[in-house]
Coordinates of C-alpha atoms in Angstrom, one line a residue:
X1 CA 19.0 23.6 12.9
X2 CA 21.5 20.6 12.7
X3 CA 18.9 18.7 15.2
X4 CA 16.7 19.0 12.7
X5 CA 18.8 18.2 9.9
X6 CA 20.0 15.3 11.6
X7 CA 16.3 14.0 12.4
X8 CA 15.7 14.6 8.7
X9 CA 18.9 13.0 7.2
X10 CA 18.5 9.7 10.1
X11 CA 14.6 9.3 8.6
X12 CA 15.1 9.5 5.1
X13 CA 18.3 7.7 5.3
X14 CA 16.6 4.6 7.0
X15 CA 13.9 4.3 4.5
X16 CA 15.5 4.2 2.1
X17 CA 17.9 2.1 3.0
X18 CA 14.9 -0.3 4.1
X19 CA 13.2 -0.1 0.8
X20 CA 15.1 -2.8 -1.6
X21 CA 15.2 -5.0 1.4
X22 CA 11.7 -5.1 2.9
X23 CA 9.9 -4.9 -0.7
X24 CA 11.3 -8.1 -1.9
X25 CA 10.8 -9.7 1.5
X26 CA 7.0 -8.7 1.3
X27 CA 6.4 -9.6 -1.7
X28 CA 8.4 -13.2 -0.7
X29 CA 5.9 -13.9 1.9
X30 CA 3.1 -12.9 -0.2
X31 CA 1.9 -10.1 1.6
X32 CA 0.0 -8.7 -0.8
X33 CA -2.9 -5.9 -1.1
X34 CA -5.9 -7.0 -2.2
X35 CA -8.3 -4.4 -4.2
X36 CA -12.1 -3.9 -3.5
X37 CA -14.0 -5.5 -6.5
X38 CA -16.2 -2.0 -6.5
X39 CA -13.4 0.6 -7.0
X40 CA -11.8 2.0 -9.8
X41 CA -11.4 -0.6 -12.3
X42 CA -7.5 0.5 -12.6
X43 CA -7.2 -0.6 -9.8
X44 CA -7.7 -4.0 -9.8
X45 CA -4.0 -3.8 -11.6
X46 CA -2.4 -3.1 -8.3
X47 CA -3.6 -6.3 -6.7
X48 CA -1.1 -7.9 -5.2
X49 CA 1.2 -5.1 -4.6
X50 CA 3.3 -5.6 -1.3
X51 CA 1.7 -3.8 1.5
X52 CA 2.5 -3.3 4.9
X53 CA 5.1 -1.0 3.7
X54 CA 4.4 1.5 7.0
X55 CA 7.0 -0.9 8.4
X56 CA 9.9 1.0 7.0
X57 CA 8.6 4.4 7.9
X58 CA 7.5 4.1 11.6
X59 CA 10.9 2.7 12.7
X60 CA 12.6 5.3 11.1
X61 CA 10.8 8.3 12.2
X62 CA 11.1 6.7 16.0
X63 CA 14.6 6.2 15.5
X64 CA 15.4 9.4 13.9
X65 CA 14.0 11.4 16.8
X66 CA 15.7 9.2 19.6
X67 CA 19.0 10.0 18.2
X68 CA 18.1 13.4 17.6
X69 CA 15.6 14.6 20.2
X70 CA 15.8 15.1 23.6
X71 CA 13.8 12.3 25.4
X72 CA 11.5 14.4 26.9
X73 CA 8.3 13.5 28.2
X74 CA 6.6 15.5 25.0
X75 CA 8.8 13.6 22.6
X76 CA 8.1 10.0 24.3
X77 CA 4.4 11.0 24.5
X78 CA 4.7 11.6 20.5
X79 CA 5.9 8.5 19.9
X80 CA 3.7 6.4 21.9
X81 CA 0.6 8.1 20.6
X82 CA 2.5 7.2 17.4
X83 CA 4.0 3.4 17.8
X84 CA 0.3 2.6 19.7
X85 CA -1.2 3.5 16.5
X86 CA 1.4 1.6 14.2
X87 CA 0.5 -1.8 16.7
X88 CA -3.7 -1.3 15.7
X89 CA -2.3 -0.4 12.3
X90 CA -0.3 -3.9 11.8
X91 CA -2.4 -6.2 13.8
X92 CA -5.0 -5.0 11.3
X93 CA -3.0 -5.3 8.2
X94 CA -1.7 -9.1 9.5
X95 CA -5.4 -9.8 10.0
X96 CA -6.1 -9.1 6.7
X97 CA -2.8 -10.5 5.0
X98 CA -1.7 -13.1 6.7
X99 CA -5.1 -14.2 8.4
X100 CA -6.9 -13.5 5.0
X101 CA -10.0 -11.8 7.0
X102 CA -10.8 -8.6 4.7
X103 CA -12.1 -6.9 7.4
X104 CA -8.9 -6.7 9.9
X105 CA -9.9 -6.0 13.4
X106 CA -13.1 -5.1 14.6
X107 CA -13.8 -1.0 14.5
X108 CA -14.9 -1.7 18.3
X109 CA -11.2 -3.4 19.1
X110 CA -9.4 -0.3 17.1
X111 CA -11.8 2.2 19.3
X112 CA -10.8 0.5 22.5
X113 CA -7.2 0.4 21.5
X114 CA -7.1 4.4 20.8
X115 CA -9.1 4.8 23.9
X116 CA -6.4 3.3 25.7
X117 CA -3.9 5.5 24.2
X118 CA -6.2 9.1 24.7
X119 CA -6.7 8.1 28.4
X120 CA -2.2 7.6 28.7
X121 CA -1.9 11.1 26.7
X122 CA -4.6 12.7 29.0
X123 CA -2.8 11.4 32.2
X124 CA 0.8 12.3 30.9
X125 CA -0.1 15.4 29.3
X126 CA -2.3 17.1 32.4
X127 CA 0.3 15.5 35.2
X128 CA 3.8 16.2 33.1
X129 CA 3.4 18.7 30.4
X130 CA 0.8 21.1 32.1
X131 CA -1.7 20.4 29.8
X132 CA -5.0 22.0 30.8
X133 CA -8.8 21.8 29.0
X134 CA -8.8 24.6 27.3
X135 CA -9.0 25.0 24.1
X136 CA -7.6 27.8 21.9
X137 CA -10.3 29.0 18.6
X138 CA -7.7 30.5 16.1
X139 CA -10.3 33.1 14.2
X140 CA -11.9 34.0 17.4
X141 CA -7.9 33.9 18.9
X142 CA -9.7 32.8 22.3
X143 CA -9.1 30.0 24.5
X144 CA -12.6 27.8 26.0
X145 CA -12.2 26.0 29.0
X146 CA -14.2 22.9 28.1
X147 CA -13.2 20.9 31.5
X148 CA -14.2 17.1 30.8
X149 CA -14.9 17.3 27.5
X150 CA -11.3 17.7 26.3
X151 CA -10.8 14.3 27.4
X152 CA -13.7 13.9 24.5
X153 CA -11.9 15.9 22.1
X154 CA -8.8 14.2 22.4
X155 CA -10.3 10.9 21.7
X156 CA -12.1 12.5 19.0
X157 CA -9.3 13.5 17.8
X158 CA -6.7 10.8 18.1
X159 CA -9.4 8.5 16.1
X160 CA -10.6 11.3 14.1
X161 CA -7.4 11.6 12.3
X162 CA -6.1 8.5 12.3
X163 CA -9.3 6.9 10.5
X164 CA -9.4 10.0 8.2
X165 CA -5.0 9.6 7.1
X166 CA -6.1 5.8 6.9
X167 CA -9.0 6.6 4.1
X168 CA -6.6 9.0 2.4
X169 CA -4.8 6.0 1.5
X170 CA -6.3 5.2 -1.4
X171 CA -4.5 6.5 -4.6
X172 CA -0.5 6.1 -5.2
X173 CA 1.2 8.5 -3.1
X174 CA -1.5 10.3 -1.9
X175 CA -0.8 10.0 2.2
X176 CA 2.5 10.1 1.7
X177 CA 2.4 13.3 0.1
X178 CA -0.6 15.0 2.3
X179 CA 1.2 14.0 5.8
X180 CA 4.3 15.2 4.6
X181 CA 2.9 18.6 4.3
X182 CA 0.8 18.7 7.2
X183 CA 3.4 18.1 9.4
X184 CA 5.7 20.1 7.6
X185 CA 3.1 23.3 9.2
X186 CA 3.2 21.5 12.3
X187 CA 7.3 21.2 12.6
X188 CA 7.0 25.4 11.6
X189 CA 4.3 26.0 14.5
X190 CA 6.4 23.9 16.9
X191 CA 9.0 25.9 16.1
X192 CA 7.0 28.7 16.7
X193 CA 5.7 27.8 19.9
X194 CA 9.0 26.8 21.8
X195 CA 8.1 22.9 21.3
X196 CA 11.5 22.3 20.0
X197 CA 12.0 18.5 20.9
X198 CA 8.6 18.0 18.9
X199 CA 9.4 20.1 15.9
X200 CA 12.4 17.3 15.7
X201 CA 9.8 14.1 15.7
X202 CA 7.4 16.4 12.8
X203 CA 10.9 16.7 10.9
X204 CA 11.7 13.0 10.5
X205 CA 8.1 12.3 9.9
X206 CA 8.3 14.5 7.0
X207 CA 11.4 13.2 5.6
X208 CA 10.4 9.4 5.9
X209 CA 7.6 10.5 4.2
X210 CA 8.9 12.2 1.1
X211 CA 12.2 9.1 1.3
X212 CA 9.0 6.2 0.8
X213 CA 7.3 8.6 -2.3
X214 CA 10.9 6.9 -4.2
X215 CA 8.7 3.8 -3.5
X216 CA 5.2 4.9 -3.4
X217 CA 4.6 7.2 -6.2
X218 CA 2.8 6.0 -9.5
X219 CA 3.3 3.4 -10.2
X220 CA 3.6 2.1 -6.6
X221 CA 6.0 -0.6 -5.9
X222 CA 4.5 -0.9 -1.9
X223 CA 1.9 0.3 0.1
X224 CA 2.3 1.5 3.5
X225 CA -0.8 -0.1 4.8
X226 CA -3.0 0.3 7.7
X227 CA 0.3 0.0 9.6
X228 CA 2.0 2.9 8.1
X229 CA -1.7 5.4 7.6
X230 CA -3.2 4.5 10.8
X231 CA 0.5 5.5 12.6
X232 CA 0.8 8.7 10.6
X233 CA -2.4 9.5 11.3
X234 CA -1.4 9.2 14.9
X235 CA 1.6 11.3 14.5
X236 CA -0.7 14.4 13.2
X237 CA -3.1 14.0 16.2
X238 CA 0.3 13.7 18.4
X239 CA 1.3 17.4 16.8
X240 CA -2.2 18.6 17.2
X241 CA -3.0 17.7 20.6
X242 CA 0.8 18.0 22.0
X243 CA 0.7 21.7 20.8
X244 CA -2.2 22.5 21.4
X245 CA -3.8 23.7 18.7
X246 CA -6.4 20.7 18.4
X247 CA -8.6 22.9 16.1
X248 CA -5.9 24.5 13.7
X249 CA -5.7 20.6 13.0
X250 CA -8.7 20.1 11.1
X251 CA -7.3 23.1 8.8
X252 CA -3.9 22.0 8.7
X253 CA -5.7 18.6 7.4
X254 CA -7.9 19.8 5.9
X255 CA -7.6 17.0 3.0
X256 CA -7.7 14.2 5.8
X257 CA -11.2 16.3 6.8
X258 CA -12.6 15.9 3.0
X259 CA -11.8 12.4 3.1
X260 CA -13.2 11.4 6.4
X261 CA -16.1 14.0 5.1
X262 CA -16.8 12.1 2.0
X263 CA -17.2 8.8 3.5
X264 CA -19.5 10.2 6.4
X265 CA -21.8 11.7 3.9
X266 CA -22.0 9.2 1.2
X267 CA -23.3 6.2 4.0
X268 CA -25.6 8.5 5.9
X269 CA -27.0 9.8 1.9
X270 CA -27.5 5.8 1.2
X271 CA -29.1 4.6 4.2
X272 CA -31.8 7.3 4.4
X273 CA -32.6 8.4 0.9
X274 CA -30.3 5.3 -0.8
X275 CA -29.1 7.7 -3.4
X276 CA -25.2 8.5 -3.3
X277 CA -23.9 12.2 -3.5
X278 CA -20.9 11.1 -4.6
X279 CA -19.6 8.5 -7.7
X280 CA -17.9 6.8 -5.3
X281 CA -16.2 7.8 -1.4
X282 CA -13.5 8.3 -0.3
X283 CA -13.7 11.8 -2.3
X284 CA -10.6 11.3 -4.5
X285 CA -12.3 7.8 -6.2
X286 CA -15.1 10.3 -7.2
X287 CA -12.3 12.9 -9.0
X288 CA -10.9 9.6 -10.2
X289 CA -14.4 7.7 -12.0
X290 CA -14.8 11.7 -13.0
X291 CA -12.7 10.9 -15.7
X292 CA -9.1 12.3 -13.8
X293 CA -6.1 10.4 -13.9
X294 CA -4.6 9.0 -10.5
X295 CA -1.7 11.5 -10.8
X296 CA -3.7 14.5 -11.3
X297 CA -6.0 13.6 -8.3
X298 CA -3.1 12.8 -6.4
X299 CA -1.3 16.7 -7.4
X300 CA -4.4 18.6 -6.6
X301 CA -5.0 16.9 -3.6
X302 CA -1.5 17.9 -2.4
X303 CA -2.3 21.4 -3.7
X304 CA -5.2 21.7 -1.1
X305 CA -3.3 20.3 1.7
X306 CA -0.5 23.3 0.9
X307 CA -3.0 25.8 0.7
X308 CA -4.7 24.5 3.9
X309 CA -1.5 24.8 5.5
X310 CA -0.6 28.2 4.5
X311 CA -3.6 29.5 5.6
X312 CA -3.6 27.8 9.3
X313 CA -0.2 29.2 9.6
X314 CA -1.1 32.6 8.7
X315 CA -3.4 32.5 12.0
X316 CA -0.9 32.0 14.6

């Protein structure tokens, strides 16, 4: 319990202490966010809003379980599956902000990237941590040997998440807010499960998490960027795959799943009937041109994600 508080306190601590220094200096160098002409048009009144802000989170949650985790291989694996996906995450964002190309890197440079880190997790986790291809199916409560195609999965699901935590990044606080519960569940089922040194690294992500809402929440004074959502989004696939439970993750994230959902459907509806099923995707700009406010979106959203996790805890 004090490992974990310490994780916590060290995480939270850091942010915040990084905040009033790294939002001045961002918005000093001009690294602004710039807003898609064809979103909401309250919107177009956070353009300009320092971004990048994932730069005061991922430090912190690396430092946070350093000082308070063992350094086991589990742990280190975390946080390289973690940190690789911050380096995609800021290379894009300097791209975009620095290099002024909208479209950051390539999504073929990103997959090769995430490829690389699957392949390191799949050789760490089979030759250190005993991780075999099976994989459990909580209502069944069954475990599939898929051989190969876990390797599959967990690409699948390193890029799966990390793309779908990158979309929820949309409305103020919104991420923030849904990885902070998610991994909340997953610092319970690690607990659980005897993976203590992980429940540690789940712990600071969820208290660097809440410590950037102070900056985050409406009206956002930074965003945390592709370098902060894509990271995060690394760190849930890190719980998922590291414990195991690689299909109690699309429960747990359920809300990541919506998102990711959302945007699936709404391109494949356009190309082959051009109609759209939704006002506009990701899912939460639909609730929002629906007539919601940002704040109301951003509450139920959170809502669903507790609920979600609830319910996926309730089936180990």
């Amino acid at each position: 319990m004090n490992q974990l508080i310490t994780a916590a306190a060290v995480a939270a601590g850091l942010v915040l202490i990084a905040g009033p220094f790294l939002i001045p200096a961002l918005h000093k160098l001009k690294f602004g966010q710039s807003i898609r002409e064809e979103g909401p048009k309250s919107h177009q009144a956070k353009s300009g809003t320092p971004t990048m802000g994932g730069l005061m989170i991922i430090p912190a949650i690396t430092v946070a379980t350093l000082v308070a985790a063992p350094h086991s291989a589990e742990v280190l694996l975390a946080l390289f599956i973690m940190l690789g996906h911050f380096a995609l995450g800021f290379l894009d964002d300097y791209i975009k902000v620095v290099k002024k190309r909208n479209l950051g890197l390539k999504a073929r440079q990103k997959l090769l990237g995430q490829t690389a880190i699957a392949i390191v997790t799949m050789a760490i986790g089979t030759k250190c941590l005993g991780i075999d291809t099976t994989v459990w199916v909580p209502v069944l409560d069954t475990a599939i040997d898929i051989g190969w195609g876990y390797f599959a999965l967990v690409l699948f699901v390193l890029v799966g998440t990390s793309n779908a935590v990158n979309l929820t990044d949309g409305l103020d606080g919104l991420a923030s807010g849904a990885v902070a519960i998610a991994m909340s569940s997953y610092a319970v089922i690690c607990v659980r499960t005897g993976h203590d040194g992980l429940a540690l690294f789940c712990a600071a992500t969820v208290s660097a998490c809440i410590a950037f809402l102070r900056f985050n929440l409406h009206p956002a004074k930074v965003f945390m960027g592709d370098t902060g959502s894509l990271a995060l989004g690394g760190a849930v696939a890190a719980a998922g795959i590291l414990t195991h439970t690689e299909v109690l993750l699309a429960i747990v994230g359920f809300v990541f799943v919506c998102e990711a959902l959302s945007v699936i459907i709404q391109v494949i509806s356009f190309k082959t009937t051009g109609k759209r099923v939704f006002r506009m995707s990701p899912i939460h700009h639909h609730f929002e041109l629906g007539g919601w406010k940002e704040t109301k979106v951003v509450l139920v959203f959170w809502c669903a994600g507790l609920i979600a996790s609830v319910i996926a805890l309730s089936m180990l």
